[in-house]
């Protein structure tokens, strides 16, 4: 990877998790009910959602097993990326993401059914499995970064970064330019980071607003 770095507020885009008329099956559990109210996740599923949300790669059985569409009218509102606790992608976005390095993660084929739980739903769907965590963000050099929490397991101080920051106010070291094109920063809460090339490819297909992209600055270099 070379060039610059961009920060994504994708995980704060709550529209991606709106009621979509779908139900999910997780390994070792029964189908969720066909209802607009999302049920409380079992403990093992909740733990995998938490770790996934921090950028930790998940094994196939730790991700959703399958999904079904029970309300076509609602599901038609879903775009090329939507959230079921884990991100599902399709269409042009899936084509773009397939060209980039996610480290240990990647795109995983995902079975989606129609309401009868047997007939395949038209189209190809893939789970977005993250797989890289870096330690290159410099929060004390970034404007308006505030201490959020300390992770009990690691003792790492995690910082909250405002979603509305102007370009160039988040600073990372040159280590950010090494390795995969998509990653999390261990010290940044709820943010995803990506290479110039990936950000440019997302912009070319009109996904910059969905991903809420902000250009970062590399310490010692330009924005």
PDB file of C-alpha atoms in Angstrom:
ATOM      1  CA  UNK A   1       0.000   0.000   0.000  1.00  0.00           C
ATOM      2  CA  UNK A   2       1.231   3.535  -0.739  1.00  0.00           C
ATOM      3  CA  UNK A   3      -0.066   7.085  -0.816  1.00  0.00           C
ATOM      4  CA  UNK A   4      -2.357   8.602   1.788  1.00  0.00           C
ATOM      5  CA  UNK A   5      -4.911   7.395   4.307  1.00  0.00           C
ATOM      6  CA  UNK A   6      -8.631   8.002   4.769  1.00  0.00           C
ATOM      7  CA  UNK A   7     -10.842   7.537   7.815  1.00  0.00           C
ATOM      8  CA  UNK A   8     -14.335   6.095   7.459  1.00  0.00           C
ATOM      9  CA  UNK A   9     -17.329   6.704   9.717  1.00  0.00           C
ATOM     10  CA  UNK A  10     -19.157   3.732   8.168  1.00  0.00           C
ATOM     11  CA  UNK A  11     -19.870   2.180  11.557  1.00  0.00           C
ATOM     12  CA  UNK A  12     -21.709   5.337  12.631  1.00  0.00           C
ATOM     13  CA  UNK A  13     -23.988   5.243   9.568  1.00  0.00           C
ATOM     14  CA  UNK A  14     -27.100   4.009  11.363  1.00  0.00           C
ATOM     15  CA  UNK A  15     -29.139   3.957   8.140  1.00  0.00           C
ATOM     16  CA  UNK A  16     -27.321   0.762   7.177  1.00  0.00           C
ATOM     17  CA  UNK A  17     -28.987  -1.087  10.043  1.00  0.00           C
ATOM     18  CA  UNK A  18     -32.532   0.232   9.599  1.00  0.00           C
ATOM     19  CA  UNK A  19     -35.426  -2.236   9.513  1.00  0.00           C
ATOM     20  CA  UNK A  20     -34.806  -4.168   6.286  1.00  0.00           C
ATOM     21  CA  UNK A  21     -37.405  -6.913   6.455  1.00  0.00           C
ATOM     22  CA  UNK A  22     -34.798  -9.615   7.063  1.00  0.00           C
ATOM     23  CA  UNK A  23     -34.140 -12.352   9.590  1.00  0.00           C
ATOM     24  CA  UNK A  24     -30.799 -13.963  10.387  1.00  0.00           C
ATOM     25  CA  UNK A  25     -29.618 -17.396  11.433  1.00  0.00           C
ATOM     26  CA  UNK A  26     -26.430 -17.774  13.460  1.00  0.00           C
ATOM     27  CA  UNK A  27     -24.559 -21.045  13.840  1.00  0.00           C
ATOM     28  CA  UNK A  28     -25.948 -23.105  16.728  1.00  0.00           C
ATOM     29  CA  UNK A  29     -29.124 -21.004  16.978  1.00  0.00           C
ATOM     30  CA  UNK A  30     -32.609 -21.021  15.483  1.00  0.00           C
ATOM     31  CA  UNK A  31     -33.778 -18.469  12.929  1.00  0.00           C
ATOM     32  CA  UNK A  32     -34.598 -15.043  14.313  1.00  0.00           C
ATOM     33  CA  UNK A  33     -38.344 -14.296  14.169  1.00  0.00           C
ATOM     34  CA  UNK A  34     -39.780 -12.537  11.122  1.00  0.00           C
ATOM     35  CA  UNK A  35     -40.408  -9.265  12.940  1.00  0.00           C
ATOM     36  CA  UNK A  36     -39.323  -5.628  12.693  1.00  0.00           C
ATOM     37  CA  UNK A  37     -37.973  -5.648  16.233  1.00  0.00           C
ATOM     38  CA  UNK A  38     -34.502  -7.185  16.252  1.00  0.00           C
ATOM     39  CA  UNK A  39     -34.187  -9.749  19.085  1.00  0.00           C
ATOM     40  CA  UNK A  40     -31.479  -9.565  21.705  1.00  0.00           C
ATOM     41  CA  UNK A  41     -28.435 -11.469  20.441  1.00  0.00           C
ATOM     42  CA  UNK A  42     -27.302 -14.576  22.356  1.00  0.00           C
ATOM     43  CA  UNK A  43     -24.137 -14.080  24.385  1.00  0.00           C
ATOM     44  CA  UNK A  44     -21.816 -15.814  21.902  1.00  0.00           C
ATOM     45  CA  UNK A  45     -23.250 -13.849  18.971  1.00  0.00           C
ATOM     46  CA  UNK A  46     -23.033 -10.589  20.908  1.00  0.00           C
ATOM     47  CA  UNK A  47     -19.370 -11.276  21.714  1.00  0.00           C
ATOM     48  CA  UNK A  48     -18.572 -11.933  18.056  1.00  0.00           C
ATOM     49  CA  UNK A  49     -20.365  -8.732  17.016  1.00  0.00           C
ATOM     50  CA  UNK A  50     -18.276  -6.817  19.588  1.00  0.00           C
ATOM     51  CA  UNK A  51     -14.970  -8.288  18.396  1.00  0.00           C
ATOM     52  CA  UNK A  52     -15.959  -7.853  14.753  1.00  0.00           C
ATOM     53  CA  UNK A  53     -16.717  -4.204  15.480  1.00  0.00           C
ATOM     54  CA  UNK A  54     -13.152  -3.770  16.738  1.00  0.00           C
ATOM     55  CA  UNK A  55     -11.681  -5.213  13.536  1.00  0.00           C
ATOM     56  CA  UNK A  56     -10.833  -8.728  14.732  1.00  0.00           C
ATOM     57  CA  UNK A  57     -11.055 -11.354  11.997  1.00  0.00           C
ATOM     58  CA  UNK A  58     -13.856 -13.873  12.606  1.00  0.00           C
ATOM     59  CA  UNK A  59     -13.959 -17.548  11.678  1.00  0.00           C
ATOM     60  CA  UNK A  60     -16.786 -18.593   9.355  1.00  0.00           C
ATOM     61  CA  UNK A  61     -18.821 -20.160  12.193  1.00  0.00           C
ATOM     62  CA  UNK A  62     -18.483 -16.933  14.190  1.00  0.00           C
ATOM     63  CA  UNK A  63     -20.232 -14.997  11.427  1.00  0.00           C
ATOM     64  CA  UNK A  64     -23.924 -15.268  10.447  1.00  0.00           C
ATOM     65  CA  UNK A  65     -24.793 -18.590   8.834  1.00  0.00           C
ATOM     66  CA  UNK A  66     -27.510 -17.263   6.513  1.00  0.00           C
ATOM     67  CA  UNK A  67     -30.211 -14.638   6.082  1.00  0.00           C
ATOM     68  CA  UNK A  68     -33.768 -14.556   4.748  1.00  0.00           C
ATOM     69  CA  UNK A  69     -35.906 -11.761   3.318  1.00  0.00           C
ATOM     70  CA  UNK A  70     -39.412 -11.811   4.785  1.00  0.00           C
ATOM     71  CA  UNK A  71     -40.508  -8.296   3.740  1.00  0.00           C
ATOM     72  CA  UNK A  72     -39.624  -7.504   0.115  1.00  0.00           C
ATOM     73  CA  UNK A  73     -40.869  -3.919   0.376  1.00  0.00           C
ATOM     74  CA  UNK A  74     -38.467  -3.124   3.198  1.00  0.00           C
ATOM     75  CA  UNK A  75     -35.530  -5.010   1.747  1.00  0.00           C
ATOM     76  CA  UNK A  76     -35.710  -3.061  -1.509  1.00  0.00           C
ATOM     77  CA  UNK A  77     -34.479  -0.049   0.487  1.00  0.00           C
ATOM     78  CA  UNK A  78     -31.170  -1.790   1.259  1.00  0.00           C
ATOM     79  CA  UNK A  79     -28.195  -0.718  -0.848  1.00  0.00           C
ATOM     80  CA  UNK A  80     -24.932  -2.424  -1.789  1.00  0.00           C
ATOM     81  CA  UNK A  81     -23.948  -2.522   1.889  1.00  0.00           C
ATOM     82  CA  UNK A  82     -26.138  -3.076   4.939  1.00  0.00           C
ATOM     83  CA  UNK A  83     -25.645  -4.233   8.497  1.00  0.00           C
ATOM     84  CA  UNK A  84     -26.977  -7.243  10.370  1.00  0.00           C
ATOM     85  CA  UNK A  85     -24.456  -6.666  13.162  1.00  0.00           C
ATOM     86  CA  UNK A  86     -21.964  -7.690  10.461  1.00  0.00           C
ATOM     87  CA  UNK A  87     -21.692  -5.939   7.097  1.00  0.00           C
ATOM     88  CA  UNK A  88     -23.160  -7.594   4.002  1.00  0.00           C
ATOM     89  CA  UNK A  89     -22.113  -6.311   0.570  1.00  0.00           C
ATOM     90  CA  UNK A  90     -23.179  -6.932  -3.029  1.00  0.00           C
ATOM     91  CA  UNK A  91     -23.147  -5.386  -6.516  1.00  0.00           C
ATOM     92  CA  UNK A  92     -20.561  -2.812  -7.589  1.00  0.00           C
ATOM     93  CA  UNK A  93     -19.311  -2.376  -4.027  1.00  0.00           C
ATOM     94  CA  UNK A  94     -18.515  -6.070  -3.712  1.00  0.00           C
ATOM     95  CA  UNK A  95     -16.663  -5.913  -7.042  1.00  0.00           C
ATOM     96  CA  UNK A  96     -14.553  -2.980  -5.800  1.00  0.00           C
ATOM     97  CA  UNK A  97     -13.767  -4.471  -2.390  1.00  0.00           C
ATOM     98  CA  UNK A  98     -12.708  -7.779  -3.946  1.00  0.00           C
ATOM     99  CA  UNK A  99      -9.722  -6.022  -5.524  1.00  0.00           C
ATOM    100  CA  UNK A 100      -8.170  -4.874  -2.242  1.00  0.00           C
ATOM    101  CA  UNK A 101      -6.137  -6.357   0.610  1.00  0.00           C
ATOM    102  CA  UNK A 102      -8.000  -6.877   3.909  1.00  0.00           C
ATOM    103  CA  UNK A 103      -5.198  -8.722   5.668  1.00  0.00           C
ATOM    104  CA  UNK A 104      -6.569 -11.889   7.288  1.00  0.00           C
ATOM    105  CA  UNK A 105     -10.125 -10.909   6.338  1.00  0.00           C
ATOM    106  CA  UNK A 106     -11.931 -10.666   3.030  1.00  0.00           C
ATOM    107  CA  UNK A 107     -15.288 -11.309   1.383  1.00  0.00           C
ATOM    108  CA  UNK A 108     -17.135 -14.510   2.246  1.00  0.00           C
ATOM    109  CA  UNK A 109     -20.043 -15.923   0.183  1.00  0.00           C
ATOM    110  CA  UNK A 110     -23.271 -15.561   2.151  1.00  0.00           C
ATOM    111  CA  UNK A 111     -26.486 -17.504   1.563  1.00  0.00           C
ATOM    112  CA  UNK A 112     -29.668 -15.422   1.441  1.00  0.00           C
ATOM    113  CA  UNK A 113     -33.098 -17.028   1.143  1.00  0.00           C
ATOM    114  CA  UNK A 114     -36.560 -15.883   0.269  1.00  0.00           C
ATOM    115  CA  UNK A 115     -39.280 -15.915   2.953  1.00  0.00           C
ATOM    116  CA  UNK A 116     -39.744 -19.700   2.734  1.00  0.00           C
ATOM    117  CA  UNK A 117     -36.183 -20.201   4.101  1.00  0.00           C
ATOM    118  CA  UNK A 118     -35.464 -22.564   1.189  1.00  0.00           C
ATOM    119  CA  UNK A 119     -35.526 -20.663  -2.112  1.00  0.00           C
ATOM    120  CA  UNK A 120     -32.327 -18.695  -2.832  1.00  0.00           C
ATOM    121  CA  UNK A 121     -32.818 -14.937  -3.071  1.00  0.00           C
ATOM    122  CA  UNK A 122     -31.642 -13.501  -6.423  1.00  0.00           C
ATOM    123  CA  UNK A 123     -28.159 -12.007  -6.524  1.00  0.00           C
ATOM    124  CA  UNK A 124     -24.789 -12.599  -4.903  1.00  0.00           C
ATOM    125  CA  UNK A 125     -24.211 -11.537  -1.296  1.00  0.00           C
ATOM    126  CA  UNK A 126     -20.950 -11.525   0.663  1.00  0.00           C
ATOM    127  CA  UNK A 127     -19.997 -10.962   4.278  1.00  0.00           C
ATOM    128  CA  UNK A 128     -17.308  -8.335   4.859  1.00  0.00           C
ATOM    129  CA  UNK A 129     -14.831  -9.941   7.262  1.00  0.00           C
ATOM    130  CA  UNK A 130     -12.301  -7.494   8.687  1.00  0.00           C
ATOM    131  CA  UNK A 131      -8.804  -8.715   9.311  1.00  0.00           C
ATOM    132  CA  UNK A 132      -6.275  -6.041  10.206  1.00  0.00           C
ATOM    133  CA  UNK A 133      -5.621  -3.840  13.247  1.00  0.00           C
ATOM    134  CA  UNK A 134      -2.803  -1.301  13.210  1.00  0.00           C
ATOM    135  CA  UNK A 135      -1.264   0.984  15.820  1.00  0.00           C
ATOM    136  CA  UNK A 136      -0.378   4.015  13.734  1.00  0.00           C
ATOM    137  CA  UNK A 137      -2.842   6.717  14.796  1.00  0.00           C
ATOM    138  CA  UNK A 138      -1.359   9.655  16.730  1.00  0.00           C
ATOM    139  CA  UNK A 139      -4.380  10.891  18.734  1.00  0.00           C
ATOM    140  CA  UNK A 140      -2.432  13.460  20.736  1.00  0.00           C
ATOM    141  CA  UNK A 141      -1.442  15.128  17.451  1.00  0.00           C
ATOM    142  CA  UNK A 142      -4.993  14.932  16.082  1.00  0.00           C
ATOM    143  CA  UNK A 143      -7.349  17.838  16.588  1.00  0.00           C
ATOM    144  CA  UNK A 144     -10.172  17.339  19.091  1.00  0.00           C
ATOM    145  CA  UNK A 145      -9.475  13.641  19.847  1.00  0.00           C
ATOM    146  CA  UNK A 146     -10.713  12.801  23.356  1.00  0.00           C
ATOM    147  CA  UNK A 147     -10.017   9.858  25.660  1.00  0.00           C
ATOM    148  CA  UNK A 148     -12.890   7.377  25.492  1.00  0.00           C
ATOM    149  CA  UNK A 149     -12.025   4.231  27.452  1.00  0.00           C
ATOM    150  CA  UNK A 150      -9.200   1.872  28.363  1.00  0.00           C
ATOM    151  CA  UNK A 151      -9.571  -1.683  27.078  1.00  0.00           C
ATOM    152  CA  UNK A 152      -9.434  -4.016  30.070  1.00  0.00           C
ATOM    153  CA  UNK A 153      -7.865  -6.884  28.117  1.00  0.00           C
ATOM    154  CA  UNK A 154      -4.956  -4.885  26.722  1.00  0.00           C
ATOM    155  CA  UNK A 155      -4.698  -1.668  28.741  1.00  0.00           C
ATOM    156  CA  UNK A 156      -4.810   0.337  25.494  1.00  0.00           C
ATOM    157  CA  UNK A 157      -6.225   3.858  25.728  1.00  0.00           C
ATOM    158  CA  UNK A 158      -8.968   4.243  23.124  1.00  0.00           C
ATOM    159  CA  UNK A 159      -9.805   7.680  21.740  1.00  0.00           C
ATOM    160  CA  UNK A 160     -13.052   9.081  20.359  1.00  0.00           C
ATOM    161  CA  UNK A 161     -12.728  11.011  17.104  1.00  0.00           C
ATOM    162  CA  UNK A 162     -15.433  13.413  15.981  1.00  0.00           C
ATOM    163  CA  UNK A 163     -17.253  12.286  12.829  1.00  0.00           C
ATOM    164  CA  UNK A 164     -17.449  15.869  11.565  1.00  0.00           C
ATOM    165  CA  UNK A 165     -13.737  16.660  11.586  1.00  0.00           C
ATOM    166  CA  UNK A 166     -12.368  18.473   8.499  1.00  0.00           C
ATOM    167  CA  UNK A 167      -9.932  16.661   6.223  1.00  0.00           C
ATOM    168  CA  UNK A 168      -6.391  16.434   7.563  1.00  0.00           C
ATOM    169  CA  UNK A 169      -7.143  16.776  11.284  1.00  0.00           C
ATOM    170  CA  UNK A 170      -6.578  13.088  12.083  1.00  0.00           C
ATOM    171  CA  UNK A 171      -2.871  12.237  12.110  1.00  0.00           C
ATOM    172  CA  UNK A 172      -1.224   8.847  11.635  1.00  0.00           C
ATOM    173  CA  UNK A 173       2.389   7.728  11.481  1.00  0.00           C
ATOM    174  CA  UNK A 174       3.997   6.431   8.320  1.00  0.00           C
ATOM    175  CA  UNK A 175       3.311   2.882   9.592  1.00  0.00           C
ATOM    176  CA  UNK A 176      -0.260   3.362   8.367  1.00  0.00           C
ATOM    177  CA  UNK A 177       1.033   3.116   4.789  1.00  0.00           C
ATOM    178  CA  UNK A 178       2.347  -0.404   5.345  1.00  0.00           C
ATOM    179  CA  UNK A 179       0.134  -3.437   4.896  1.00  0.00           C
ATOM    180  CA  UNK A 180      -3.544  -3.959   3.995  1.00  0.00           C
ATOM    181  CA  UNK A 181      -5.801  -1.380   2.355  1.00  0.00           C
ATOM    182  CA  UNK A 182      -8.560  -1.652   4.985  1.00  0.00           C
ATOM    183  CA  UNK A 183      -7.959  -1.760   8.723  1.00  0.00           C
ATOM    184  CA  UNK A 184      -8.901  -0.635  12.215  1.00  0.00           C
ATOM    185  CA  UNK A 185      -6.727   1.347  14.599  1.00  0.00           C
ATOM    186  CA  UNK A 186      -6.575  -0.213  18.057  1.00  0.00           C
ATOM    187  CA  UNK A 187      -6.635   3.207  19.714  1.00  0.00           C
ATOM    188  CA  UNK A 188      -9.519   4.704  17.659  1.00  0.00           C
ATOM    189  CA  UNK A 189     -13.131   4.066  18.626  1.00  0.00           C
ATOM    190  CA  UNK A 190     -15.610   3.006  15.939  1.00  0.00           C
ATOM    191  CA  UNK A 191     -13.548   4.091  12.936  1.00  0.00           C
ATOM    192  CA  UNK A 192     -12.252   2.238   9.897  1.00  0.00           C
ATOM    193  CA  UNK A 193      -9.209   3.343   7.912  1.00  0.00           C
ATOM    194  CA  UNK A 194      -8.280   2.751   4.290  1.00  0.00           C
ATOM    195  CA  UNK A 195      -5.757   3.467   1.572  1.00  0.00           C
ATOM    196  CA  UNK A 196      -5.982   6.249  -1.001  1.00  0.00           C
ATOM    197  CA  UNK A 197      -6.583   3.679  -3.712  1.00  0.00           C
ATOM    198  CA  UNK A 198      -9.565   2.111  -1.938  1.00  0.00           C
ATOM    199  CA  UNK A 199     -11.068   5.494  -1.042  1.00  0.00           C
ATOM    200  CA  UNK A 200     -10.720   6.589  -4.667  1.00  0.00           C
ATOM    201  CA  UNK A 201     -12.388   3.395  -5.904  1.00  0.00           C
ATOM    202  CA  UNK A 202     -15.292   3.883  -3.475  1.00  0.00           C
ATOM    203  CA  UNK A 203     -15.691   7.481  -4.609  1.00  0.00           C
ATOM    204  CA  UNK A 204     -15.780   6.396  -8.256  1.00  0.00           C
ATOM    205  CA  UNK A 205     -18.896   4.288  -7.574  1.00  0.00           C
ATOM    206  CA  UNK A 206     -20.566   7.004  -5.499  1.00  0.00           C
ATOM    207  CA  UNK A 207     -20.049   5.420  -2.079  1.00  0.00           C
ATOM    208  CA  UNK A 208     -18.049   8.218  -0.421  1.00  0.00           C
ATOM    209  CA  UNK A 209     -21.046   9.522   1.540  1.00  0.00           C
ATOM    210  CA  UNK A 210     -22.114   6.035   2.661  1.00  0.00           C
ATOM    211  CA  UNK A 211     -18.601   5.393   3.965  1.00  0.00           C
ATOM    212  CA  UNK A 212     -18.339   8.963   5.390  1.00  0.00           C
ATOM    213  CA  UNK A 213     -14.787   9.436   4.194  1.00  0.00           C
ATOM    214  CA  UNK A 214     -12.332  11.963   5.651  1.00  0.00           C
ATOM    215  CA  UNK A 215      -8.754  12.385   4.468  1.00  0.00           C
ATOM    216  CA  UNK A 216      -6.121  11.901   7.189  1.00  0.00           C
ATOM    217  CA  UNK A 217      -2.638  13.365   7.467  1.00  0.00           C
ATOM    218  CA  UNK A 218       0.602  11.395   7.741  1.00  0.00           C
ATOM    219  CA  UNK A 219       2.986  12.841  10.331  1.00  0.00           C
ATOM    220  CA  UNK A 220       5.762  14.670   8.567  1.00  0.00           C
ATOM    221  CA  UNK A 221       3.818  14.733   5.308  1.00  0.00           C
ATOM    222  CA  UNK A 222       0.935  16.628   3.713  1.00  0.00           C
ATOM    223  CA  UNK A 223      -2.794  15.949   4.074  1.00  0.00           C
TER     224      UNK A 223
END
